[in-house]
Short mmCIF file of C-alpha atoms in Angstrom, two decimals:
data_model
loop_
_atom_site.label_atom_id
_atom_site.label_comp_id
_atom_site.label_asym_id
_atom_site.label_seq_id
_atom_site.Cartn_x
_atom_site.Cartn_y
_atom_site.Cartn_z
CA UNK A 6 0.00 0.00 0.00
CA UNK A 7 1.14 3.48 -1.14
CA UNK A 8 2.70 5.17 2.02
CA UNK A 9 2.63 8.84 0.93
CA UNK A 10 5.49 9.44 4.30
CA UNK A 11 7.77 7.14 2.24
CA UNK A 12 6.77 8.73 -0.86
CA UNK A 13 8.42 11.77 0.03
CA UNK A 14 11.65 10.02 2.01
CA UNK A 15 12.29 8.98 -1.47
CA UNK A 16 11.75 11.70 -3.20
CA UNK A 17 14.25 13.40 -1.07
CA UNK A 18 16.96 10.54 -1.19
CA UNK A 19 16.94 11.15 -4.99
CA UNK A 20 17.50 14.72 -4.61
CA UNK A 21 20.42 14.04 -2.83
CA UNK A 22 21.67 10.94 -4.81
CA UNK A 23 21.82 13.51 -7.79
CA UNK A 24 23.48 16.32 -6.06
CA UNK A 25 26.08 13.85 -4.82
CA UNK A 26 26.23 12.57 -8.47
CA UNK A 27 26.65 16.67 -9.63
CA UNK A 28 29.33 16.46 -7.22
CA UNK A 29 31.54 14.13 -8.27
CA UNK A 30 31.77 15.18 -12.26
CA UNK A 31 32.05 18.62 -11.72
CA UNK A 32 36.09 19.39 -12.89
CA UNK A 33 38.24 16.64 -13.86
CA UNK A 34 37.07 12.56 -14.04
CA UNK A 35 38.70 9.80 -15.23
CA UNK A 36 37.34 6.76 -17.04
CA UNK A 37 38.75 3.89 -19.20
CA UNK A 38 42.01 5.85 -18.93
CA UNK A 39 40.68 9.06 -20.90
CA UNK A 40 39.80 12.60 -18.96
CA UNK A 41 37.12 14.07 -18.79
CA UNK A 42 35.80 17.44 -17.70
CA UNK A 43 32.75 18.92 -16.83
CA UNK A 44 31.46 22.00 -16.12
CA UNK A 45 31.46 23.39 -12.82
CA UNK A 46 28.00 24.72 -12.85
CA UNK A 47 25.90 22.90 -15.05
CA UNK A 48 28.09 19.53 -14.78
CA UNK A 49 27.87 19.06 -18.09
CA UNK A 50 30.36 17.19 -19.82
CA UNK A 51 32.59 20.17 -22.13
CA UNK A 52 33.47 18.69 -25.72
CA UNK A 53 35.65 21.00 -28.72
CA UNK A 54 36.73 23.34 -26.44
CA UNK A 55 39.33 24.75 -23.64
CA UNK A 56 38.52 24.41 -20.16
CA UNK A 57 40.44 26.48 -17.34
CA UNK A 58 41.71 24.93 -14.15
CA UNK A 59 43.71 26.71 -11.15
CA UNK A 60 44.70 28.75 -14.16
CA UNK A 61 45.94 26.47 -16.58
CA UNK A 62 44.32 25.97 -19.92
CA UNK A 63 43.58 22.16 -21.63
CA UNK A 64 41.86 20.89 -24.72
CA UNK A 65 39.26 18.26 -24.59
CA UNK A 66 37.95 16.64 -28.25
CA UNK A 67 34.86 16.22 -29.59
CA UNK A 68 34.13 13.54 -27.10
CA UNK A 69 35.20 15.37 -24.19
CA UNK A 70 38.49 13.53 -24.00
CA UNK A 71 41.64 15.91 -22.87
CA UNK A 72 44.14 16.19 -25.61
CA UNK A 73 47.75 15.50 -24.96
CA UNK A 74 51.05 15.90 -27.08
CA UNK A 75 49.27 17.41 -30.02
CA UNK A 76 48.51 20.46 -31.91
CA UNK A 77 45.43 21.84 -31.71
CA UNK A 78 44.33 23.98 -34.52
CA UNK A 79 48.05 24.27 -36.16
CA UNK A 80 48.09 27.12 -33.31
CA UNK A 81 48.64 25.44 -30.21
CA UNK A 82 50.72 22.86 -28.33
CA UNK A 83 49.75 20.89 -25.54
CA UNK A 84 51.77 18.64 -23.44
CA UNK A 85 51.97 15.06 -21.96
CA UNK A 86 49.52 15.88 -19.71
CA UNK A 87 47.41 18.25 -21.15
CA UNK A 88 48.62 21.47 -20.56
CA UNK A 89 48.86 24.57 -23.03
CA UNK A 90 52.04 25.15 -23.69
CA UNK A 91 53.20 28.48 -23.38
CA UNK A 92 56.53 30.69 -23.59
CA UNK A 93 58.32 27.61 -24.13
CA UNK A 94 60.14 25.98 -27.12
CA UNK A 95 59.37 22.55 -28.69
CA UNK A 96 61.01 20.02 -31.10
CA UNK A 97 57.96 18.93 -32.79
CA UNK A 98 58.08 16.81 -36.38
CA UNK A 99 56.65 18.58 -39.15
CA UNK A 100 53.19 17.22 -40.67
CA UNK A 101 54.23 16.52 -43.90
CA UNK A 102 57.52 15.15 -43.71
CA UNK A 103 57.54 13.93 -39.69
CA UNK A 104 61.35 15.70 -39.91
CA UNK A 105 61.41 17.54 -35.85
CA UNK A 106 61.80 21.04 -36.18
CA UNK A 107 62.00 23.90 -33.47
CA UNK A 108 58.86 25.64 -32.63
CA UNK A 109 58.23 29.08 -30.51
CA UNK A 110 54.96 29.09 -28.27
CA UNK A 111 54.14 32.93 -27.13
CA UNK A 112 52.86 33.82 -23.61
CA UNK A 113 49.28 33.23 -25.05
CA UNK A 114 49.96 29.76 -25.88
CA UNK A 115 50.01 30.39 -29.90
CA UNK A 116 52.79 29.57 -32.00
CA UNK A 117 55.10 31.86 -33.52
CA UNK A 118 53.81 31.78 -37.44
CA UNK A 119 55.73 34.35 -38.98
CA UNK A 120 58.26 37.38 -39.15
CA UNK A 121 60.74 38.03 -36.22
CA UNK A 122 60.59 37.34 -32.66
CA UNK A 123 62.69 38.17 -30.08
CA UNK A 124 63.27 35.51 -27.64
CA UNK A 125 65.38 35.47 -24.34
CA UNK A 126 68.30 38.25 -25.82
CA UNK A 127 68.09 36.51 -29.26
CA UNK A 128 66.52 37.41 -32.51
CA UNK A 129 64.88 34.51 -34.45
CA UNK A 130 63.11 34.12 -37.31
CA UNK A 131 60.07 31.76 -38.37
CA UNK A 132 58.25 30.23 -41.77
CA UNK A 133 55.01 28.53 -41.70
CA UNK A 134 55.88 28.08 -37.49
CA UNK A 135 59.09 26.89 -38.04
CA UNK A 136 62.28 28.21 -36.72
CA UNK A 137 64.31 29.05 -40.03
CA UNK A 138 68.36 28.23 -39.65
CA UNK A 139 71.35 29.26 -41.62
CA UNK A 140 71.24 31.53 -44.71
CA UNK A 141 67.94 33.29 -45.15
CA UNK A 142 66.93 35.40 -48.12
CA UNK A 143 64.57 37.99 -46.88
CA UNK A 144 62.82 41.15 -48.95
CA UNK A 145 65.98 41.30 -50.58
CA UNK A 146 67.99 40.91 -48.03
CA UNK A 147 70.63 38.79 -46.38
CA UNK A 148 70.63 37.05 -42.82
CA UNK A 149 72.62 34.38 -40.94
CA UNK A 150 70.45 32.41 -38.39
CA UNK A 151 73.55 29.44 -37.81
CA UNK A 152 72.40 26.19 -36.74
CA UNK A 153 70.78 27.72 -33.43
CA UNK A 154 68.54 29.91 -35.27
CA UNK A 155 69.79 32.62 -33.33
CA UNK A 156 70.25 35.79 -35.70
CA UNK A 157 73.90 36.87 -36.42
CA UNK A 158 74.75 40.09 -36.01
CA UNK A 159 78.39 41.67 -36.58
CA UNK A 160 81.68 39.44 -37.82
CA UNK A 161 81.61 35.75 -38.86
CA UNK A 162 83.49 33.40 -40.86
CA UNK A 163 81.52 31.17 -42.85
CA UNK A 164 81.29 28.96 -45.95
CA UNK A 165 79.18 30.60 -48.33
CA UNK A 166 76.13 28.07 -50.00
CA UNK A 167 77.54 28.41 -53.41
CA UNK A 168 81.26 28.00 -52.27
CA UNK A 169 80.76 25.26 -49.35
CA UNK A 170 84.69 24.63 -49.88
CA UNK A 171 85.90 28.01 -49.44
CA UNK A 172 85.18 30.40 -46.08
CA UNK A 173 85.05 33.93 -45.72
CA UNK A 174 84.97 36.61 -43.52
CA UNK A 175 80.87 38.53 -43.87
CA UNK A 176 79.61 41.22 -41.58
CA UNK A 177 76.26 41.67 -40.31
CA UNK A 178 74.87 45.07 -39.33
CA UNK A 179 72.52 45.33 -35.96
CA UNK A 180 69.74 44.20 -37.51
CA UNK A 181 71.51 41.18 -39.26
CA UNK A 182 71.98 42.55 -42.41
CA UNK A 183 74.57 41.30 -44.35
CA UNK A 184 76.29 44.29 -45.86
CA UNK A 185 77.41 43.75 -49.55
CA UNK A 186 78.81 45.42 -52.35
CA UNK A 187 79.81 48.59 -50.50
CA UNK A 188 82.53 50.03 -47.81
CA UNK A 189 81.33 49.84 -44.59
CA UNK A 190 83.08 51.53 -41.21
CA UNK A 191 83.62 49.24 -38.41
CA UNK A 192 85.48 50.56 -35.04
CA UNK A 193 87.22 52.90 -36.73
CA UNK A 194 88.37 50.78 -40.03
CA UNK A 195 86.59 50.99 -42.96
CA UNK A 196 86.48 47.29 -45.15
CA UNK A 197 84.39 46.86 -48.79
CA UNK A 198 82.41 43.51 -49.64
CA UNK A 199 81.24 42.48 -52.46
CA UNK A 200 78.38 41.14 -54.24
CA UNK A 201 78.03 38.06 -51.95
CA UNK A 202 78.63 40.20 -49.00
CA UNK A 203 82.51 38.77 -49.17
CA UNK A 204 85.29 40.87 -47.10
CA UNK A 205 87.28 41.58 -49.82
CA UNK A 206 91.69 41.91 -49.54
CA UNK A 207 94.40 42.79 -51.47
CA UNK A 208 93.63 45.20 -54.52
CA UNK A 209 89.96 46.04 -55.28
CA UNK A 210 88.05 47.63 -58.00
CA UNK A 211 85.19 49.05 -56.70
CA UNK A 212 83.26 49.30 -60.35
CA UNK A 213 82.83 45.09 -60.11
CA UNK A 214 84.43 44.35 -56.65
CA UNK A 215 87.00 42.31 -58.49
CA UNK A 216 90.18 41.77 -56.21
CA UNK A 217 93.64 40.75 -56.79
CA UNK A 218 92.81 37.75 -54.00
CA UNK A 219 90.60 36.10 -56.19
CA UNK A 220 92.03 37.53 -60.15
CA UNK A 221 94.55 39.14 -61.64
CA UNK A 222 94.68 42.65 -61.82
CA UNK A 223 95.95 45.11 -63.80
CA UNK A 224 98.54 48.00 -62.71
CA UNK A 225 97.38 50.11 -65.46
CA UNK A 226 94.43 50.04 -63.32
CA UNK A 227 95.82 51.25 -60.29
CA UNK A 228 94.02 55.22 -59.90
CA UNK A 229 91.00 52.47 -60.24
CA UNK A 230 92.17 50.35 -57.55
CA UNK A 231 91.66 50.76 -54.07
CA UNK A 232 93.84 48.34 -51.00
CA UNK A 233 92.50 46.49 -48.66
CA UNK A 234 94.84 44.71 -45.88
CA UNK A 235 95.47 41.15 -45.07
CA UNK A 236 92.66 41.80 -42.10
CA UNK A 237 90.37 43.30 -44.70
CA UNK A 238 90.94 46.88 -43.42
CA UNK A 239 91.31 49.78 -45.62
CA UNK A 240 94.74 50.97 -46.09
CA UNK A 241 95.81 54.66 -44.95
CA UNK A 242 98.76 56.35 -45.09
CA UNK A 243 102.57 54.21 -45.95
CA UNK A 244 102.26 50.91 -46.76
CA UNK A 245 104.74 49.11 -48.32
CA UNK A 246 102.79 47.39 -50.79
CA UNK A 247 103.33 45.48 -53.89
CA UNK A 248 101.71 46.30 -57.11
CA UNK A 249 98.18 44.44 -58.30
CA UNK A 250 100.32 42.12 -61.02
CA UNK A 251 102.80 41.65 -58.46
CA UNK A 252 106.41 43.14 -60.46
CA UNK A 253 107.17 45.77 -58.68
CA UNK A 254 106.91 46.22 -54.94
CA UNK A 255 107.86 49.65 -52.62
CA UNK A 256 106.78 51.98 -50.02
CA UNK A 257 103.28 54.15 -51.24
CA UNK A 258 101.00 56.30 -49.58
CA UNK A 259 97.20 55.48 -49.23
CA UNK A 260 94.49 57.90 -48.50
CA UNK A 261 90.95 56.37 -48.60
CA UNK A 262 92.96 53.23 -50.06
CA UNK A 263 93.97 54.55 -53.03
CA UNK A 264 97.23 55.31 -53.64
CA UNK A 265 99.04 58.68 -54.42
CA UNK A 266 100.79 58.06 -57.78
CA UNK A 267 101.48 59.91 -60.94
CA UNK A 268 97.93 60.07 -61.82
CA UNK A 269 95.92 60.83 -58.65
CA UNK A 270 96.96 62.33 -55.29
CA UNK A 271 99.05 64.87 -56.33
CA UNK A 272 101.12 67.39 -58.31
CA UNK A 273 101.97 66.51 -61.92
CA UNK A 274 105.81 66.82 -62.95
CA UNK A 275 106.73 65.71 -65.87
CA UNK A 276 106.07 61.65 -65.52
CA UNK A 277 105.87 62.17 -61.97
CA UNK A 278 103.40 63.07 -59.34
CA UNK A 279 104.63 64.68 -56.67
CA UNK A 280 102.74 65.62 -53.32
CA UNK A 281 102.81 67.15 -49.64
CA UNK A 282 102.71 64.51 -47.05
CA UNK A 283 102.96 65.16 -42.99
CA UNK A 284 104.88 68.39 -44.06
CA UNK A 285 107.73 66.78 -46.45
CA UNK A 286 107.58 66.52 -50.35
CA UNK A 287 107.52 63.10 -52.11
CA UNK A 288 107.48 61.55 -55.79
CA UNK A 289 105.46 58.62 -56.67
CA UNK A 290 105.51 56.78 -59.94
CA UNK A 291 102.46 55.89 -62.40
CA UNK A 292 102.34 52.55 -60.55
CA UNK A 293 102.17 54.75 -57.47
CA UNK A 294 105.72 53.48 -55.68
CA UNK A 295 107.71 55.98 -54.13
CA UNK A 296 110.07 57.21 -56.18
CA UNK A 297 113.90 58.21 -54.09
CA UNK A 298 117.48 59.84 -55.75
CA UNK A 299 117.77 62.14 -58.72
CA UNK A 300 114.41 62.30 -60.54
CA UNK A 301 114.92 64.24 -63.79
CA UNK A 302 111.55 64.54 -65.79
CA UNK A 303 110.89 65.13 -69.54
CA UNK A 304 111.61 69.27 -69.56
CA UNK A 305 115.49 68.43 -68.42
CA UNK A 306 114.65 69.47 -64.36
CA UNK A 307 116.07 67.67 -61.84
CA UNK A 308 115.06 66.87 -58.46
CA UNK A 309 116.72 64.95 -54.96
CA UNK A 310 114.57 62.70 -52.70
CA UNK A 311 116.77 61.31 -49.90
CA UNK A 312 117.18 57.46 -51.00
CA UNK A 313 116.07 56.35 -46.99
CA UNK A 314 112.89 58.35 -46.62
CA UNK A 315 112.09 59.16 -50.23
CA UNK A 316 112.05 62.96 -49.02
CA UNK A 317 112.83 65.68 -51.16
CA UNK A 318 115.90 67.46 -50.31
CA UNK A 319 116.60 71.21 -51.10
CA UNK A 320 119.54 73.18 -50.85
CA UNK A 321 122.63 72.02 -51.12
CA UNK A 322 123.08 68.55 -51.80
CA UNK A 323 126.22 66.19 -52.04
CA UNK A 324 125.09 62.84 -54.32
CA UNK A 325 126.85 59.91 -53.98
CA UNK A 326 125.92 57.28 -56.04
CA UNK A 327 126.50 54.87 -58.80
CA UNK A 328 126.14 57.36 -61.12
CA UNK A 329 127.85 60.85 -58.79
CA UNK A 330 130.62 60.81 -56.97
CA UNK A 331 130.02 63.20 -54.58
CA UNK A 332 129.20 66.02 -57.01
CA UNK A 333 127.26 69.02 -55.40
CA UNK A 334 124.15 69.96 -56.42
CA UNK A 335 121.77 72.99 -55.52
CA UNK A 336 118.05 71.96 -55.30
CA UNK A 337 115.34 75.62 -55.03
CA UNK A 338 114.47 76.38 -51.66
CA UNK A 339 111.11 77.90 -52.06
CA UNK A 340 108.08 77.60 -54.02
CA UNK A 341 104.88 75.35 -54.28
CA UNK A 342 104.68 71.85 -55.59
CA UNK A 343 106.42 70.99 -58.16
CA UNK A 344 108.82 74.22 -58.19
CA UNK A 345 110.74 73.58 -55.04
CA UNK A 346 113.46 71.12 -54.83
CA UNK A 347 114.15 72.52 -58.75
CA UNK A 348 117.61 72.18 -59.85
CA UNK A 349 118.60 75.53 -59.22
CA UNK A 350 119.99 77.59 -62.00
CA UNK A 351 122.48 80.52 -61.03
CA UNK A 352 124.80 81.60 -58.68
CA UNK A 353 123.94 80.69 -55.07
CA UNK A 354 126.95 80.89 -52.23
CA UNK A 355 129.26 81.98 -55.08
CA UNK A 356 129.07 79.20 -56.64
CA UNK A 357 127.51 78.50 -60.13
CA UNK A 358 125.19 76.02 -61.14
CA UNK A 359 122.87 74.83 -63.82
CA UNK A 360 119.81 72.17 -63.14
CA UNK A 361 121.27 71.58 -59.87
CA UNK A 362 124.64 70.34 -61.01
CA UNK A 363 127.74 72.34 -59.82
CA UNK A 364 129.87 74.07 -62.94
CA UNK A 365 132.99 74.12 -62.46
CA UNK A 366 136.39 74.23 -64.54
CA UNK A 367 137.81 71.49 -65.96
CA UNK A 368 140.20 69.33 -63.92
CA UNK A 369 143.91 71.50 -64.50
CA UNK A 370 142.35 74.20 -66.04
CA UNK A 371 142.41 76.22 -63.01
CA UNK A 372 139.51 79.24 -64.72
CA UNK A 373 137.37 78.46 -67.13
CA UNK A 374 134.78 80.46 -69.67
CA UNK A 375 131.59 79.08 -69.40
CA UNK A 376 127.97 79.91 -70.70
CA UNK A 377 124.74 78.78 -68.06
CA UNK A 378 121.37 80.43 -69.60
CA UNK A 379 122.58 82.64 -72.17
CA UNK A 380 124.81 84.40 -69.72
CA UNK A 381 128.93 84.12 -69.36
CA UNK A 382 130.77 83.31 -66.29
CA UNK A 383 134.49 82.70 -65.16
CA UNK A 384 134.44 79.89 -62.46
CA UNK A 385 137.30 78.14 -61.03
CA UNK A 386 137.63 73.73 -60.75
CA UNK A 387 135.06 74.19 -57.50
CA UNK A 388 132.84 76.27 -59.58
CA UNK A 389 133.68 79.63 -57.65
CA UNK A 390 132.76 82.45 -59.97
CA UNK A 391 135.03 84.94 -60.64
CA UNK A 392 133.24 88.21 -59.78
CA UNK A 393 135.80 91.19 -61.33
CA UNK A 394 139.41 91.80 -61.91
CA UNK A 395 141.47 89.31 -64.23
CA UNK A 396 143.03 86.23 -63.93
CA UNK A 397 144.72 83.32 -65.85
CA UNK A 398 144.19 79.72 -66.70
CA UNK A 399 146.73 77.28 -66.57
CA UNK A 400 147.25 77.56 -70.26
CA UNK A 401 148.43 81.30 -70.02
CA UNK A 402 144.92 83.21 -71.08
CA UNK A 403 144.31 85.87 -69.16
CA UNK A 404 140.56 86.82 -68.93
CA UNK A 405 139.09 89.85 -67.34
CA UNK A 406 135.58 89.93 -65.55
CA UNK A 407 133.26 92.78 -65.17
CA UNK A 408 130.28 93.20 -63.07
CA UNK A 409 127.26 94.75 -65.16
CA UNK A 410 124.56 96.49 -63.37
CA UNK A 411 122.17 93.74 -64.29
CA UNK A 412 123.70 91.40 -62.42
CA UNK A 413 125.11 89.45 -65.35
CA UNK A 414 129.20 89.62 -66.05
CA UNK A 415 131.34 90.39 -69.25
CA UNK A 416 133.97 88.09 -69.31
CA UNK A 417 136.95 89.04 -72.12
CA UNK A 418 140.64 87.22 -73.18
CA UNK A 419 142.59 90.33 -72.32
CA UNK A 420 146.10 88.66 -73.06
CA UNK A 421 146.91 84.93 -74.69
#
């Protein structure tokens, strides 16, 4: 018989057998090894979506199952046991061809697609998610990424793609640039690369950045030509230096790498170039090799640059050499460029002279008549000139000087 007391004593055990049920799903439940998770309020079981718990995020499937070690929506990572992976690396094989490459998981959980990222003091950069490595061709431009993926930034030594057999020195700028076919400044030195972004030595043209460490070059070229040290900086100032085909070597003088020579740098005389440096006077050659002893160019003028330091002496000068024996020369004291150090032409300390050589009478002859630039003289075997009054060689003729108010003498045989 219906007891309506026990009627509701059951109805009220139910109520509790459910909330007790409620209970025990709500959050996390395990069953046949899977998890599941259902909602806090409702205690409904959560499919296709992420669920939050003491502030970690998880994935459960379409059948409510958390996800583990898997991506979810080529966005996300989560890990062995479920949880969204975040600020964190991971070697993960690629879909297509199951090869493991690095991936980069943000502070929201989602993978690094595209572009740059910096991560921990490094630059990286990333392709479809994946971290690229070594060269990369970007917008025209050049980077080095290495094998970390790490972005390269200033001097490294490396084999090139192209040339795996062969390494060379590239720079990258700050924001991993790879500077090429230009001069670039570095702490205070200034090196050229080329094309391939190649620290270039030796002789360069900068027209094609050929260089005389990979090709011959020319020394007809040489105004073209620019030097580049062993270390790849830019040469300055005295160098001894060979020149770009290698027969003929001496001391030259670089400014902005080129050299001073006959045909840039300086002061054309005759087949020469001369030019100021630090205060003293030197001659360079068309090759641009500094050029030392008697120089006389094409219009018969002579000039002295010391043979140790190739710097022009003025004055007087005694020459020793294979070709003087101590003969005394006077070199112009004054003028610009190209005028001083002149062979000097006149009478300077008494003493006559004509382009820089000495006159002087032959050996025995005691006086002798002599003509230097349309004007007579009597000068003695040092090459004293014989200012008035007469005198006689050592053959017997006398000769008799006179002063003229020009400056110039009359010199006459007064007596044989």
């Amino acid at each position: 018989m219906w007891n309506k007391k026990y009627a509701v004593i059951l109805t009220m055990a139910s109520v509790a057998a459910l909330h007790m049920h409620l209970t025990a799903l709500a959050g996390w439940s395990e069953s046949g090894g899977q998890w599941y998770y259902y909602n806090d309020t409702s205690g409904k079981l959560v499919t296709s979506d992420w669920v939050q718990v003491d502030g970690k995020w998880y994935y459960v499937d379409k059948n409510g199952a958390m996800v583990t070690n898997r991506m979810i929506d080529d966005s996300f990572y989560v890990k062995e046991n479920g949880e969204l992976v975040k600020e964190a690396w991971m070697l993960l094989p690629d879909r297509w061809s199951s090869e493991p490459a690095w991936r980069y998981f943000g502070d929201t959980g989602r993978i690094i697609s595209e572009g740059w990222k910096d991560i921990d003091g490094s630059r990286y950069h990333f392709t479809d998610g994946v971290m690229d490595t070594g060269w990369l061709e970007l917008e025209n431009d050049t980077y080095y990424l290495g094998s970390s993926g790490a972005m390269t930034t200033g001097w490294k030594k490396l084999r090139a793609e192209t040339e795996e057999w062969r390494e060379s020195w590239y720079y990258f700028d700050r924001n991993g640039k790879q500077i090429k076919k230009s001069e670039k400044k570095i702490d205070g030195d200034t090196y050229v690369f080329d094309e391939d972004g190649r620290m270039l030595t030796g002789w360069v043209n900068p027209e094609d950045y050929s260089s005389s460490g990979d090709e011959n070059l020319s020394t007809d070229e040489i105004d073209s030509l620019r030097f580049y040290r062993s270390g790849g900086a830019r040469a300055e100032g005295w160098q001894e230096r060979s020149t770009p085909d290698g027969e003929d070597e001496g001391w030259m003088f670089f400014k902005g790498g080129r050299p001073h020579s006959a045909g840039q740098g300086t002061t054309k005389v005759g087949e020469y170039g001369m030019a100021n440096v630090e205060g003293e006077t030197y001659c360079f050659n068309e090759h641009g090799i500094m050029v030392t002893g008697l120089v006389e160019i094409e219009d018969g003028r002579k000039f002295y640059f010391d043979p140790s330091s190739g710097k022009m002496r003025t004055g007087r000068v005694v020459i020793n050499d294979d070709e003087h024996d101590h003969e005394v020369f006077y070199f112009s004291t004054t003028g610009g460029v190209g005028s001083k150090g002149d062979g000097f032409t006149g009478v300077k300390g008494g003493v006559l002279y004509e382009d820089g050589n000495i006159v002087k009478a032959g050996e025995g002859m005691r006086y002798e008549k002599v003509t230097v630039d349309g004007n007579d003289y009597l000068v003695n075997e040092r090459g004293g000139v014989k200012n008035s009054g007469t005198v006689k060689d050592a053959d017997g003729v006398k000769y008799k000087v006179e002063k003229n108010k020009d400056g110039s003498y009359t010199v006459t045989v007064v007596e044989s």
